[in-house]
Structures are given as C-alpha cells and as structure tokens.
XYZ file of C-alpha atoms in Angstrom:
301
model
C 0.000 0.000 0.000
C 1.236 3.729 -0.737
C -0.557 5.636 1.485
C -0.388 9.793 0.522
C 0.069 12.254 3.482
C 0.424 15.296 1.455
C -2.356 16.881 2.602
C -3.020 20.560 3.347
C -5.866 20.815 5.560
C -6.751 24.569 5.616
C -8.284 25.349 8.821
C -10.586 28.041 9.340
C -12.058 27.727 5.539
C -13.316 25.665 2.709
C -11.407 23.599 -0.118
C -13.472 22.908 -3.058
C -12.743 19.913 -3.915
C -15.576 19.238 -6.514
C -18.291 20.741 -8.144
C -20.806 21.780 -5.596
C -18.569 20.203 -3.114
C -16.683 22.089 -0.220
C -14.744 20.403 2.166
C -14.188 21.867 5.858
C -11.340 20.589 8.286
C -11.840 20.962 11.958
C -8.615 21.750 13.910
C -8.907 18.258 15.838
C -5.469 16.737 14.726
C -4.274 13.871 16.099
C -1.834 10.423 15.620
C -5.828 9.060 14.899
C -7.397 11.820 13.240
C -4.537 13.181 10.706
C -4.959 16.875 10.250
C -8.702 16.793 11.540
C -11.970 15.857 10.730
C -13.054 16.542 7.243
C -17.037 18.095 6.990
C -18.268 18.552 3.587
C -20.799 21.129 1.933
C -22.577 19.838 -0.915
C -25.063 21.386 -3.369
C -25.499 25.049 -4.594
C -28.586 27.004 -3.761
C -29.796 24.323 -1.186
C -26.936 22.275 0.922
C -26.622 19.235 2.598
C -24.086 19.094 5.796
C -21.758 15.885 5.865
C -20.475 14.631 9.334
C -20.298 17.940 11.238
C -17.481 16.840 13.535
C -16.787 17.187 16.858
C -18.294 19.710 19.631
C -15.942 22.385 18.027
C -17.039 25.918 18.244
C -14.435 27.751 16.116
C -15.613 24.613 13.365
C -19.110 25.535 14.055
C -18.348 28.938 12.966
C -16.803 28.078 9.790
C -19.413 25.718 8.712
C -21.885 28.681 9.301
C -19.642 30.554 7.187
C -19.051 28.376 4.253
C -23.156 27.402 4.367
C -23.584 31.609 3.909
C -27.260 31.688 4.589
C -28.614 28.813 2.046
C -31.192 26.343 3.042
C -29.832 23.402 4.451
C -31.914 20.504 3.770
C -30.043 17.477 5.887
C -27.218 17.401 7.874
C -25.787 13.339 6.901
C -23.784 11.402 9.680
C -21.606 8.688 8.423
C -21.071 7.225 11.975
C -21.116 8.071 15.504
C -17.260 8.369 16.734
C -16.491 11.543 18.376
C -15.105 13.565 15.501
C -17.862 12.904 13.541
C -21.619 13.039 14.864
C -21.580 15.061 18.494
C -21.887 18.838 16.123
C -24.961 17.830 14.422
C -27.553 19.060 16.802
C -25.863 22.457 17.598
C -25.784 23.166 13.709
C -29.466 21.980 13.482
C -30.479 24.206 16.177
C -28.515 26.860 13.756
C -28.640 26.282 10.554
C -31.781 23.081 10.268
C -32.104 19.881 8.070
C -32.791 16.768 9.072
C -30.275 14.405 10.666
C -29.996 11.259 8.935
C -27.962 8.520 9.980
C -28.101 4.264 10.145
C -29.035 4.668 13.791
C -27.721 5.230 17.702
C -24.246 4.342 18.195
C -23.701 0.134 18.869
C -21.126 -2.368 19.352
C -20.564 -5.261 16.822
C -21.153 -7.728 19.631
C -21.573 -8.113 23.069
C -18.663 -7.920 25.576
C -17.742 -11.014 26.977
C -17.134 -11.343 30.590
C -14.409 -9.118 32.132
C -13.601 -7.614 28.476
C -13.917 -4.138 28.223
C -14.614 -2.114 25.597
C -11.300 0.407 24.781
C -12.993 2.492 22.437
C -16.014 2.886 24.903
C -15.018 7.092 25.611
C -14.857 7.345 21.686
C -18.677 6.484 20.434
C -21.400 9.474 20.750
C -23.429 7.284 22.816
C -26.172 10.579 22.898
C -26.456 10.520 18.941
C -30.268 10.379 17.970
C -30.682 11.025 13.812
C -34.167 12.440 13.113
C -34.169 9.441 10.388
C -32.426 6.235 9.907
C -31.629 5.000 6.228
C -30.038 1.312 5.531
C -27.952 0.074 2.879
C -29.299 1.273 -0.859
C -31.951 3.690 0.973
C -32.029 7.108 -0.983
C -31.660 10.494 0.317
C -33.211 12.971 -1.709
C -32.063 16.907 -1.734
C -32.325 19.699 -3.754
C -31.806 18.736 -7.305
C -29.102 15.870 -6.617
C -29.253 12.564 -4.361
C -27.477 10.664 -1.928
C -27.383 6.642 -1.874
C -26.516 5.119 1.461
C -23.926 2.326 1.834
C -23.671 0.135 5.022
C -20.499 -0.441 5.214
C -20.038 -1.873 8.924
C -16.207 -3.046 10.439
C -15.088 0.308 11.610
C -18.088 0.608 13.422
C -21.749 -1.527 13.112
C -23.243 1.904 11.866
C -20.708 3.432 9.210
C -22.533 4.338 6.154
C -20.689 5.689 3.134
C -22.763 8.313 0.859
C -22.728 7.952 -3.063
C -23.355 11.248 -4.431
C -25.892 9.966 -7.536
C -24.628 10.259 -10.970
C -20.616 11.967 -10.367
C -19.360 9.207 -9.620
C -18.144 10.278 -6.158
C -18.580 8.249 -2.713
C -17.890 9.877 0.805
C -16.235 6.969 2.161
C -15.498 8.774 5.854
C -13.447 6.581 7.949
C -14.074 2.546 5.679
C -11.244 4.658 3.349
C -8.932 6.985 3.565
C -6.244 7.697 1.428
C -3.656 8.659 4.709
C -4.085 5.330 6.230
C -5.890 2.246 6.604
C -9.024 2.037 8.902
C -8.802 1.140 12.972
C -10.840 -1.537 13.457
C -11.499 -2.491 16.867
C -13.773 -5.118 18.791
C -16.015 -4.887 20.416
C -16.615 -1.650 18.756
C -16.302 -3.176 15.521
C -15.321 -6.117 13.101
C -12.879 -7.602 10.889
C -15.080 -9.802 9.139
C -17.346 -7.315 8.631
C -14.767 -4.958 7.578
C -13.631 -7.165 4.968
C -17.191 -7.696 3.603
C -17.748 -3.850 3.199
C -14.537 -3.536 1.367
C -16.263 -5.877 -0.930
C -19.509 -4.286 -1.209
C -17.589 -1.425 -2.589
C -15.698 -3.230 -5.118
C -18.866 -4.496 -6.971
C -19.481 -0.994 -7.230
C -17.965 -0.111 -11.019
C -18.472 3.668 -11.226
C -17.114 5.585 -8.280
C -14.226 7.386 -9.361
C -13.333 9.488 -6.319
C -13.383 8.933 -2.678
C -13.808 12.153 -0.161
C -12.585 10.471 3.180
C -13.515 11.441 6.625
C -9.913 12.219 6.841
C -6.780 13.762 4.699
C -7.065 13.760 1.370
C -9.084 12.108 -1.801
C -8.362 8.917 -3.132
C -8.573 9.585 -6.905
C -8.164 5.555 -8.152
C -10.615 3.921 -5.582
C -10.679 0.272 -7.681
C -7.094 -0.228 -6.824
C -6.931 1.201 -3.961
C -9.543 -0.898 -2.777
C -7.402 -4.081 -3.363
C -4.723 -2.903 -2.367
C -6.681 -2.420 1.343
C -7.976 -5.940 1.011
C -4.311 -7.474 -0.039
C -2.735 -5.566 3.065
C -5.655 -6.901 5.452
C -4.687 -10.145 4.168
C -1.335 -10.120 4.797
C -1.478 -8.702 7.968
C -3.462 -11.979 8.455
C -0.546 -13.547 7.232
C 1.871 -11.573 9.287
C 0.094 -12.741 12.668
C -0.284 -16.493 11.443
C 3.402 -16.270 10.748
C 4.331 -15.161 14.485
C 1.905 -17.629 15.993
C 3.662 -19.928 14.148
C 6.924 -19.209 15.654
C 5.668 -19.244 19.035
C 4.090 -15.480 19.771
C 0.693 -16.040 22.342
C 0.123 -12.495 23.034
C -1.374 -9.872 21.241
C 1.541 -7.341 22.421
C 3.974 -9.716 21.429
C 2.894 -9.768 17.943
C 2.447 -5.736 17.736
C 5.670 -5.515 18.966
C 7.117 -7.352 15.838
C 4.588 -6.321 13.407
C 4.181 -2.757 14.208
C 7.719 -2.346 15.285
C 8.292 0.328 12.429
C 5.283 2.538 13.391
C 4.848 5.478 15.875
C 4.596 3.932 19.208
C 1.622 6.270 20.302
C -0.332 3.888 17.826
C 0.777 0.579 19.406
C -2.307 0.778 21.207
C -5.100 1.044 18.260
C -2.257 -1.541 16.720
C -3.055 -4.012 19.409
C -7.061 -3.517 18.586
C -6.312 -4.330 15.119
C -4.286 -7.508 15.750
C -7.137 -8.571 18.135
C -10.048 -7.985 15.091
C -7.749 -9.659 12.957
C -7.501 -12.329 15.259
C -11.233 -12.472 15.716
C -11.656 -13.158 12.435
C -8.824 -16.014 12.310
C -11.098 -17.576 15.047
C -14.132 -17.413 12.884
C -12.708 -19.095 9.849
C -11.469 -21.858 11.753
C -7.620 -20.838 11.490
C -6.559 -19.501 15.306
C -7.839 -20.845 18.848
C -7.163 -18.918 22.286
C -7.092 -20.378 25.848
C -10.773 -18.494 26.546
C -13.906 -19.154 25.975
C -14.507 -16.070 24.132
C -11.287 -13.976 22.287
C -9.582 -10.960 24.502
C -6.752 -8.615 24.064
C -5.706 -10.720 27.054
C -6.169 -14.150 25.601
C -3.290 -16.454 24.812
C -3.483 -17.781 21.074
C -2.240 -21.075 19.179
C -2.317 -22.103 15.625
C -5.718 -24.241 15.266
C-alpha cells in the first residue's frame, strides 16, 4: 500500500474539492485523526451538511460561514465516533435539516465477561438522527441525491454516501487515502470490515473517494485491493508469528508494528485482536478463553 500524506488541511475555511462540493477541516489533529476531521458542503442554492465533527465551536463557525445563509436541507452522519456526529444538533439548532444517519451508536457484539470495551469514551453514545436510512436507501435533496452504503467493520453503523450520478462516494473513515481504517472489537469487526470492502468493489463507477480524513483517493478500484491485499497479509503476518511461538497480542504488535509510531501501538493491538477475531471465525486460530480478549493467549488451530 502507498498511502499519501500530502495533505493541506486549511483550517478556518473551505477547499473545493468538486463541483458543488466544499470540504471543511476541523482543527482536531491527532496520531488518529490526521490533520482533523473533514465536513463537507454539498449542493449550490440548497446544501446538505456531511459529518459535522466534533463539539468544536471555532468549526461551528466556519461551517456557518461556508453554508452563507442557504437552506440546508439534511445534515448526513456517516457514523457516531467523536469527531464525527456530536456537532450535528448544535448546527441543526442553527442552521436546520434533518439528521440522517443508520441509527444510535452500537457495538458489533456483546462484551464477553471481564472484556472491556477500549474504544467505549470514543462512540457518541447521545447521537439520535431524526431518520435512519439502511444500505441502498435514498436520500433525496435539492436537485441531486445521496445513496446510502452500510459499510459496517469500523463501526456496526458506518454508512458511506454515493453522491448519484458523479461518480463520487464519501467513504469517511471505511477509506482513507492517509491510512488504513482502525478496526477495533467490540466496537467493531474484521469480518465485517472485509465484507464492506467488498460491497464497494462491486461498485464499477465511483471514481473518487472524499474520506472522513486527509485527502481524496482519486483511483478507488485499486486502492480498494490494495486495502484488502494488506488486510490479508497482515493476516498472514500474525499467522506467521503464531507460528513461531508469539501467544500475546503485544507480542505480535511488537514485531509487526515495530516500524510505526509507538503512540499507535495501542489502536495496533485492537487491530491484531479484530484480525484475530476473524482467524477464530474461519477456523484458522484458537485462544485459551472461551470467548477472544486482548488478554487471551493464542495457538495455531
């Protein structure tokens, strides 16, 4: 994978970065959220708000300024981690549209006993969307339309938004051109993950991904395979350190991320356990519990 970090986020204003399309950075950088949390502005006369980010009043202010008085017709949510969903009923009470999301923030399964949930702080557990739309469910606005993707393994609700006939998807946090995806149980799922990576591939006519972070990804086909190759070799990568006798999870980061920013060891550990979640499914891993943890101990099957 050749991830591309040359990004210039532009705080404070909007980036056109289509036709009709603005796109609005908060100031929320971080190892996890790049240079912020991309919003976007879509439509002329009549707008539509896309993932208003985080309880952020100077980004508040600049989506009020880049919106400059027109009609906004929905504010869309593509899922309910921190940076994305907590603005959207402050800029209602502003601004109005109607919030439209998959639903209330959820994990992908239940906890089992003594696990707990890392990414807990992270969901908007308070998100409410005035209406919920599911996978192919349209979204109509002022003159242009908005198909809905469920695309669940970051987190159970993640939608992705086709804009109809431009052949451009908002693929928020499934895609990004900066970096592949954290995936994290119980929060979310591998398998799952991997099956929305497919859902996008039968798609034939996106052209360009706006992520929910850094910068477009102008040749989403291959990109997309080159996402599912690196998943699967990561699979590889922890099959080959079980194999040589690694049982913990940190044992395996340790070799396997050894090359990245040690801040990110952390979410790296949450990815090794989805991937090793998955491995359990298919029949290739076992662990010493009844039920997988970060803690567990894991053998070849």
């Amino acid at each position: 994978m050749k991830f591309d970090r040359d990004f210039e986020p532009c705080h404070g204003g909007g980036v056109r970065v289509a036709e009709n399309v603005l796109r609005v950075t908060c100031a929320n950088m971080s190892p996890f959220t790049f240079q912020g949390t991309n919003s976007y502005i879509i439509g002329d006369k009549s707008v539509v708000v896309l993932d208003p980010g985080p309880m952020d009043e100077n980004h508040l202010e600049t989506l009020i300024s880049a919106i400059d008085g027109r009609p906004v017709s929905h504010i869309l949510v593509s899922h309910t981690h921190r940076d994305h969903s907590p603005l959207a009923r402050t800029l209602k009470a502003r601004v109005g549209g109607e919030i439209v999301a998959e639903g209330p923030h959820r994990a992908a399964r239940d906890l089992s006993v003594n696990e707990e949930n890392r990414l807990d702080a992270s969901g908007d557990h308070d998100f409410r969307p005035d209406r919920t739309v599911g996978d192919g469910e349209t979204v109509e606005a002022d003159g242009f339309s908005f198909t809905a993707l469920h695309t669940p393994g970051h987190t159970t609700n993640h939608l992705c938004f086709a804009l109809d006939d431009t052949g451009i998807l908002f693929s928020a946090d499934h895609v990004m051109a900066w970096s592949t995806t954290i995936v994290a149980p119980p929060d979310g799922s591998m398998s799952d993950y991997m099956a929305s990576l497919d859902h996008l591939m039968d798609r034939r006519d996106d052209s360009l991904y706006l992520p929910g972070h850094g910068g477009p990804v102008v040749k989403p086909a291959s990109f997309l395979r080159g996402l599912k190759t690196h998943r699967r070799m990561r699979e590889g990568a922890i099959l080959k350190r079980l194999s040589v006798g690694d049982r913990t999870i940190p044992d395996m980061v340790g070799v396997i991320y050894r090359d990245i920013d040690p801040r990110l060891h952390g979410a790296a550990a949450l990815n090794v356990f989805a991937h090793l979640e998955a491995l359990i499914e298919n029949g290739s891993v076992r662990c010493d519990d009844d039920a997988p943890r970060l803690e567990s101990h894991y053998y070849p099957a």
